[in-house]
Short mmCIF file of C-alpha atoms in Angstrom, two decimals:
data_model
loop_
_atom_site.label_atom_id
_atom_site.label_comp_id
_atom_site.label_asym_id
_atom_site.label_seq_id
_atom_site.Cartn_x
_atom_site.Cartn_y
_atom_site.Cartn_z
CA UNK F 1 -15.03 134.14 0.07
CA UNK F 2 -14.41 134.09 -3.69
CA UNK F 3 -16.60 134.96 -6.81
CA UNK F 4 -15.42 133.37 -10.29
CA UNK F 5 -16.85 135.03 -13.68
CA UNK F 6 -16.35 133.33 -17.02
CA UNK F 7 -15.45 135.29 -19.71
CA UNK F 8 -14.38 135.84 -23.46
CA UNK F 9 -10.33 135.93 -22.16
CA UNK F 10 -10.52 133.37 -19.00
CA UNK F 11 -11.82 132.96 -15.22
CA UNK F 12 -11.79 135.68 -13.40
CA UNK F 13 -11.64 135.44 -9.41
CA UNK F 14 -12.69 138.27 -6.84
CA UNK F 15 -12.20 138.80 -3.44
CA UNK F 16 -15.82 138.97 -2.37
CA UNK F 17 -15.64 141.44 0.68
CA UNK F 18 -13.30 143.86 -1.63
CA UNK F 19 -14.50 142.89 -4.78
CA UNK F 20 -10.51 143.04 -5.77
CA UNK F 21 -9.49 140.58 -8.61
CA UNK F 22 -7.18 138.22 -6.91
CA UNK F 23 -6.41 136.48 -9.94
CA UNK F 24 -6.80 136.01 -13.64
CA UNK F 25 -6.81 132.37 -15.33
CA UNK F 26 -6.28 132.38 -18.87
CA UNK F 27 -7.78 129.68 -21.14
CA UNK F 28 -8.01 129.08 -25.24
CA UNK F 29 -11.25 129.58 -25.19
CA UNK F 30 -14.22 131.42 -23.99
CA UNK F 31 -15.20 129.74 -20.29
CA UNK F 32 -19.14 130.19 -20.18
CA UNK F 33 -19.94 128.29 -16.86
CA UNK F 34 -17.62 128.23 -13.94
CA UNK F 35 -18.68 126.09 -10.60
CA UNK F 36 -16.63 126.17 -6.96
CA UNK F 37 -15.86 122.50 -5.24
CA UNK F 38 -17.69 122.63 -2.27
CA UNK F 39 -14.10 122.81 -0.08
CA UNK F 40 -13.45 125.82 -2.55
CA UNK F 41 -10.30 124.52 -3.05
CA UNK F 42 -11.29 123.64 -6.91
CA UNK F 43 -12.63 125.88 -10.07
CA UNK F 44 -14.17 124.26 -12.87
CA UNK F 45 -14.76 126.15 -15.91
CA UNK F 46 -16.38 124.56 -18.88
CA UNK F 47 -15.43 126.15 -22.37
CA UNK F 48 -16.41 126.79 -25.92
CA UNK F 49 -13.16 124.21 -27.24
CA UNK F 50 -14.88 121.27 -25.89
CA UNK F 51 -13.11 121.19 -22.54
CA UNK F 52 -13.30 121.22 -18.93
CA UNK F 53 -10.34 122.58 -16.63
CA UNK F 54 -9.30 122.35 -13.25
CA UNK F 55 -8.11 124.70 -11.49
CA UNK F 56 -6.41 125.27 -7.80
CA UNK F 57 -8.04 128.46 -6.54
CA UNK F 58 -5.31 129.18 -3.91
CA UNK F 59 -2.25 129.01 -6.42
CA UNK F 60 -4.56 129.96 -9.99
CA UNK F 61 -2.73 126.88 -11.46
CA UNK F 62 -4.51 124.35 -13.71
CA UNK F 63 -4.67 121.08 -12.05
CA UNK F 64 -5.62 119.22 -15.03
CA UNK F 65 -7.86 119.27 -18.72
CA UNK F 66 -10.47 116.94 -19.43
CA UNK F 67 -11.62 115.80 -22.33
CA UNK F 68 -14.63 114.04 -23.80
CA UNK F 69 -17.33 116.13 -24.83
CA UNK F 70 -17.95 117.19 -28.72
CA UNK F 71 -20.29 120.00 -28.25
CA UNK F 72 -19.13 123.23 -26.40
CA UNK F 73 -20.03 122.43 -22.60
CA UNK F 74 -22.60 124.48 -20.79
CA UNK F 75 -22.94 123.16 -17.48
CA UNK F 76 -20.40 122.28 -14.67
CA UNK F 77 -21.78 121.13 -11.03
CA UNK F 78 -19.28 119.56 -8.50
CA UNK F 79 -20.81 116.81 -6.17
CA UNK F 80 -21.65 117.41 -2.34
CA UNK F 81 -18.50 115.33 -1.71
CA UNK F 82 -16.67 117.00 -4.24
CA UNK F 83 -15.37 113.52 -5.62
CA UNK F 84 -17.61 113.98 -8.85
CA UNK F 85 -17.82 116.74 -11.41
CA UNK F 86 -20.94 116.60 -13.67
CA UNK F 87 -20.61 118.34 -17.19
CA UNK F 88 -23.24 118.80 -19.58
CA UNK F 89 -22.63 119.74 -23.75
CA UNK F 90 -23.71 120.84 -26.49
CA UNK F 91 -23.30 116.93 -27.77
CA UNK F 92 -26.62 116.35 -25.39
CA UNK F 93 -24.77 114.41 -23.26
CA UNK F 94 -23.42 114.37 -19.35
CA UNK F 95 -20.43 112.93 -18.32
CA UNK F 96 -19.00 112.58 -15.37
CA UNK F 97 -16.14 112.91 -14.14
CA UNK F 98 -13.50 111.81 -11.44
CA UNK F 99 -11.93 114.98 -9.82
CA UNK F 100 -9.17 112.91 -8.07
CA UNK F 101 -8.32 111.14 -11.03
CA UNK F 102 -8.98 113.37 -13.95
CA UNK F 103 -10.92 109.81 -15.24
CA UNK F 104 -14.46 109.73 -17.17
CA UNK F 105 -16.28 107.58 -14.95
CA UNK F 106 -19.41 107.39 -17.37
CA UNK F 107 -21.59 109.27 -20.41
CA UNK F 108 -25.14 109.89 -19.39
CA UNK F 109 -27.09 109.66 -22.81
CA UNK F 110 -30.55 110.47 -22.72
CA UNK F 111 -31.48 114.29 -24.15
CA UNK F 112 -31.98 114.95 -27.76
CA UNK F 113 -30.58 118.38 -27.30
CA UNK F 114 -27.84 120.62 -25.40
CA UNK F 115 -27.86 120.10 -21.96
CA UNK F 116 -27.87 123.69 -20.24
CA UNK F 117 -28.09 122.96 -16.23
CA UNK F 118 -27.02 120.12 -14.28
CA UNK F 119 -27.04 120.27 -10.57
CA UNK F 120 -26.58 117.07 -8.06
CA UNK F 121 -29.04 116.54 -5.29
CA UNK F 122 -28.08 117.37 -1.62
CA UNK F 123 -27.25 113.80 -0.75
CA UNK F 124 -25.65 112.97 -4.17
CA UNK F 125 -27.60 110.65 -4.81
CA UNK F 126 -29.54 112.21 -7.74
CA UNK F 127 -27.87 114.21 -10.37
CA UNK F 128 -30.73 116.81 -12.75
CA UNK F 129 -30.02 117.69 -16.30
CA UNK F 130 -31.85 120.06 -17.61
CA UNK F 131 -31.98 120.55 -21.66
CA UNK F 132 -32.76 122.51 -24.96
CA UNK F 133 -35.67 119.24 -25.67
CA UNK F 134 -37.34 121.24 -22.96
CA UNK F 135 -37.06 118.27 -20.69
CA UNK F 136 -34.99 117.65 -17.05
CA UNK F 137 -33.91 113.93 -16.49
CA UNK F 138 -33.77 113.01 -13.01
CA UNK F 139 -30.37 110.76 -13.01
CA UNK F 140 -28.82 107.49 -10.06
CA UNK F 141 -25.92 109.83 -10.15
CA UNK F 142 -24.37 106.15 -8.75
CA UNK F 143 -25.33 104.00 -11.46
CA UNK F 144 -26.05 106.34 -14.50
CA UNK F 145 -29.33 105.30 -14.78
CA UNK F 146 -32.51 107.57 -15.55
CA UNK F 147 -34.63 107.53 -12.66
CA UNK F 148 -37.44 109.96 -14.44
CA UNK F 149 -37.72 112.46 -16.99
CA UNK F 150 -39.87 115.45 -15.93
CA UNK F 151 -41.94 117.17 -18.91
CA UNK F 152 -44.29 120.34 -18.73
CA UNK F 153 -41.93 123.19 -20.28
CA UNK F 154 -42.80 124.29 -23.43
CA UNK F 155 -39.61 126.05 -24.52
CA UNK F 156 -35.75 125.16 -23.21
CA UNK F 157 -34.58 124.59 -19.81
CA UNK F 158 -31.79 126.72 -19.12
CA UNK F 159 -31.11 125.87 -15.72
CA UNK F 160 -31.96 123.35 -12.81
CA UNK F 161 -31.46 123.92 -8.92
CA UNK F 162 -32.29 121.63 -5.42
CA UNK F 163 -33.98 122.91 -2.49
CA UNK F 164 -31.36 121.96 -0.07
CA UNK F 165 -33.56 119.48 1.45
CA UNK F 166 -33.98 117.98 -1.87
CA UNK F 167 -37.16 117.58 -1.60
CA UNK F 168 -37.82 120.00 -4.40
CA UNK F 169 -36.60 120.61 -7.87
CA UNK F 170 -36.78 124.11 -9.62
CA UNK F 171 -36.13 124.71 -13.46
CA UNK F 172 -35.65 127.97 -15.43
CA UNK F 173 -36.92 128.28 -18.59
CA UNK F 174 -37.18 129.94 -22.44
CA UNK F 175 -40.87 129.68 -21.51
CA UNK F 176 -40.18 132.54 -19.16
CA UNK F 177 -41.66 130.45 -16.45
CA UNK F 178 -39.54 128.30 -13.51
CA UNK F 179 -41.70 125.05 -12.44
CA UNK F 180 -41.10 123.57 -8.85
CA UNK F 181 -41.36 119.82 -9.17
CA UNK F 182 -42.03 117.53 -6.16
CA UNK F 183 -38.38 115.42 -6.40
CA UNK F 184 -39.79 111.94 -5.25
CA UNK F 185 -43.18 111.45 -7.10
CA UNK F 186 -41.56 113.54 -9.72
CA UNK F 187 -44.88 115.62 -10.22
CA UNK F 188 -45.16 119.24 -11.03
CA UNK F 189 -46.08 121.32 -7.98
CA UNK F 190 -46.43 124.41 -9.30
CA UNK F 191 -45.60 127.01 -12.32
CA UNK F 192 -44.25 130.34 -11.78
CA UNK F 193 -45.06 133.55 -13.54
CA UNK F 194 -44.10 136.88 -13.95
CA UNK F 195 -40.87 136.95 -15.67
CA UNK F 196 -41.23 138.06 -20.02
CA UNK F 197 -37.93 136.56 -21.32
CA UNK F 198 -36.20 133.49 -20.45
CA UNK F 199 -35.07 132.03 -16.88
CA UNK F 200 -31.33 131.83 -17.01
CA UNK F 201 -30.61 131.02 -13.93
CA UNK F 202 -32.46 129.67 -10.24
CA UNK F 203 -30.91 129.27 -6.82
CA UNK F 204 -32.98 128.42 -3.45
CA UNK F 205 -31.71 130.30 -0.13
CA UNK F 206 -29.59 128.57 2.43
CA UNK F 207 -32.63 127.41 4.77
CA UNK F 208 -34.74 126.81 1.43
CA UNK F 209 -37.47 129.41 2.05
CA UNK F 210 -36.49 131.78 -0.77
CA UNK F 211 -35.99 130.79 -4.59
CA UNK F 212 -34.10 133.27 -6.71
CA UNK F 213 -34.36 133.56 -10.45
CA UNK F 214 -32.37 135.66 -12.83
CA UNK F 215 -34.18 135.99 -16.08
CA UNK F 216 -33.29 138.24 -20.02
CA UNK F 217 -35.95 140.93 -18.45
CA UNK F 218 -33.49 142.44 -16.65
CA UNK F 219 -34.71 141.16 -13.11
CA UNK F 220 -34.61 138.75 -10.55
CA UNK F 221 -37.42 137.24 -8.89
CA UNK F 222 -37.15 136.36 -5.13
CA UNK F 223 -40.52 133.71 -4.65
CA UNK F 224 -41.78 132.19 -1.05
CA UNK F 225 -41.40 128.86 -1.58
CA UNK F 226 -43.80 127.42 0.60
#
């Protein structure tokens, strides 16, 4: 029903049949990656001070700040459940966080770089980060661990996305290319071509047949998946 855009001034939220701003919500700073809970009852923006904020989409008031990161954060991804909210920085870290609570529950170390994408698996039971050391880390999104790190771009990975059967992992790169990895042997199923800048952003259709990606060309892609 809603579409949130980050901006230089705040969130802004539109009516998606209308395309009328309902609302505006004003932060201190830039907000360069916004994410719906899956209820759409919460907005997350992530911002250039360091912060993440809460927000109730229904009134526009901020339900709480947190704090933790050092590095401007990049990526914000809610949990199927809604009861987590993964963040990923410019400190090359992930933390995450308890939405009931406001609490850090724990700091996923692991990248040497700014983490760009983050999206949890279907079942969240797997969180992926992907990250500016041109690596994604496959990550127990219950026990923090690192479960695999998937290599095979040669340039930054700007964004990460589950087929909603999780049984597939795709990854936009600076490479211009998105790879599809095979989630459980964590192999590389296949590369795809055709964009000529970087892969900003991926996102697999509803029944998982389609995979979109938005790229600095100026286009988006729609692939067949199978």
């Amino acid at each position: 029903r809603w579409l949130a855009v980050g901006s230089s001034v705040g969130v802004y939220v539109y009516e998606v049949a209308t395309l009328g701003e309902v609302r505006r919500l004003e932060t201190e700073a830039p907000a360069l990656v916004v994410a719906f809970s899956p209820d759409g009852g919460l907005l997350a923006s992530g911002s250039w001070d360091r912060t993440v904020i809460l927000w109730d989409v229904g009134t526009g008031e901020r339900v709480r700040t947190l704090e933790g990161h050092t590095g401007r954060v990049r990526s914000v991804a809610f949990s199927p459940d809604g009861r987590l909210l993964a963040s990923g920085s410019e400190d090359n870290t992930v933390i995450l966080w308890d939405v009931g609570t406001g609490e850090r529950v724990r700091t996923l170390t692991g990248h040497t770089e700014t983490v760009y994408g983050v999206a949890f698996s279907p079942d969240g039971g797997l969180l992926a980060s992907g990250s500016w050391d041109r690596t994604v880390i496959l990550w127990d999104a219950g026990t923090g661990k690192r479960v695999r790190t998937l290599t095979g771009h040669t340039e930054l990975v700007l964004s990460v996305a589950f087929s909603p059967d999780g049984g597939l992992l795709a990854s936009g790169s600076a490479d211009n290319t998105v790879i599809l990895w095979d989630v459980g042997r964590g192999e590389q199923v296949r590369t795809l071509t055709g964009h000529t800048e970087p892969v900003g952003s991926v996102a697999f259709s509803p029944d998982g047949r389609l995979l979109a990606s938005g790229s600095g060309d100026g286009t988006v892609i729609l692939w067949g998946v199978r």
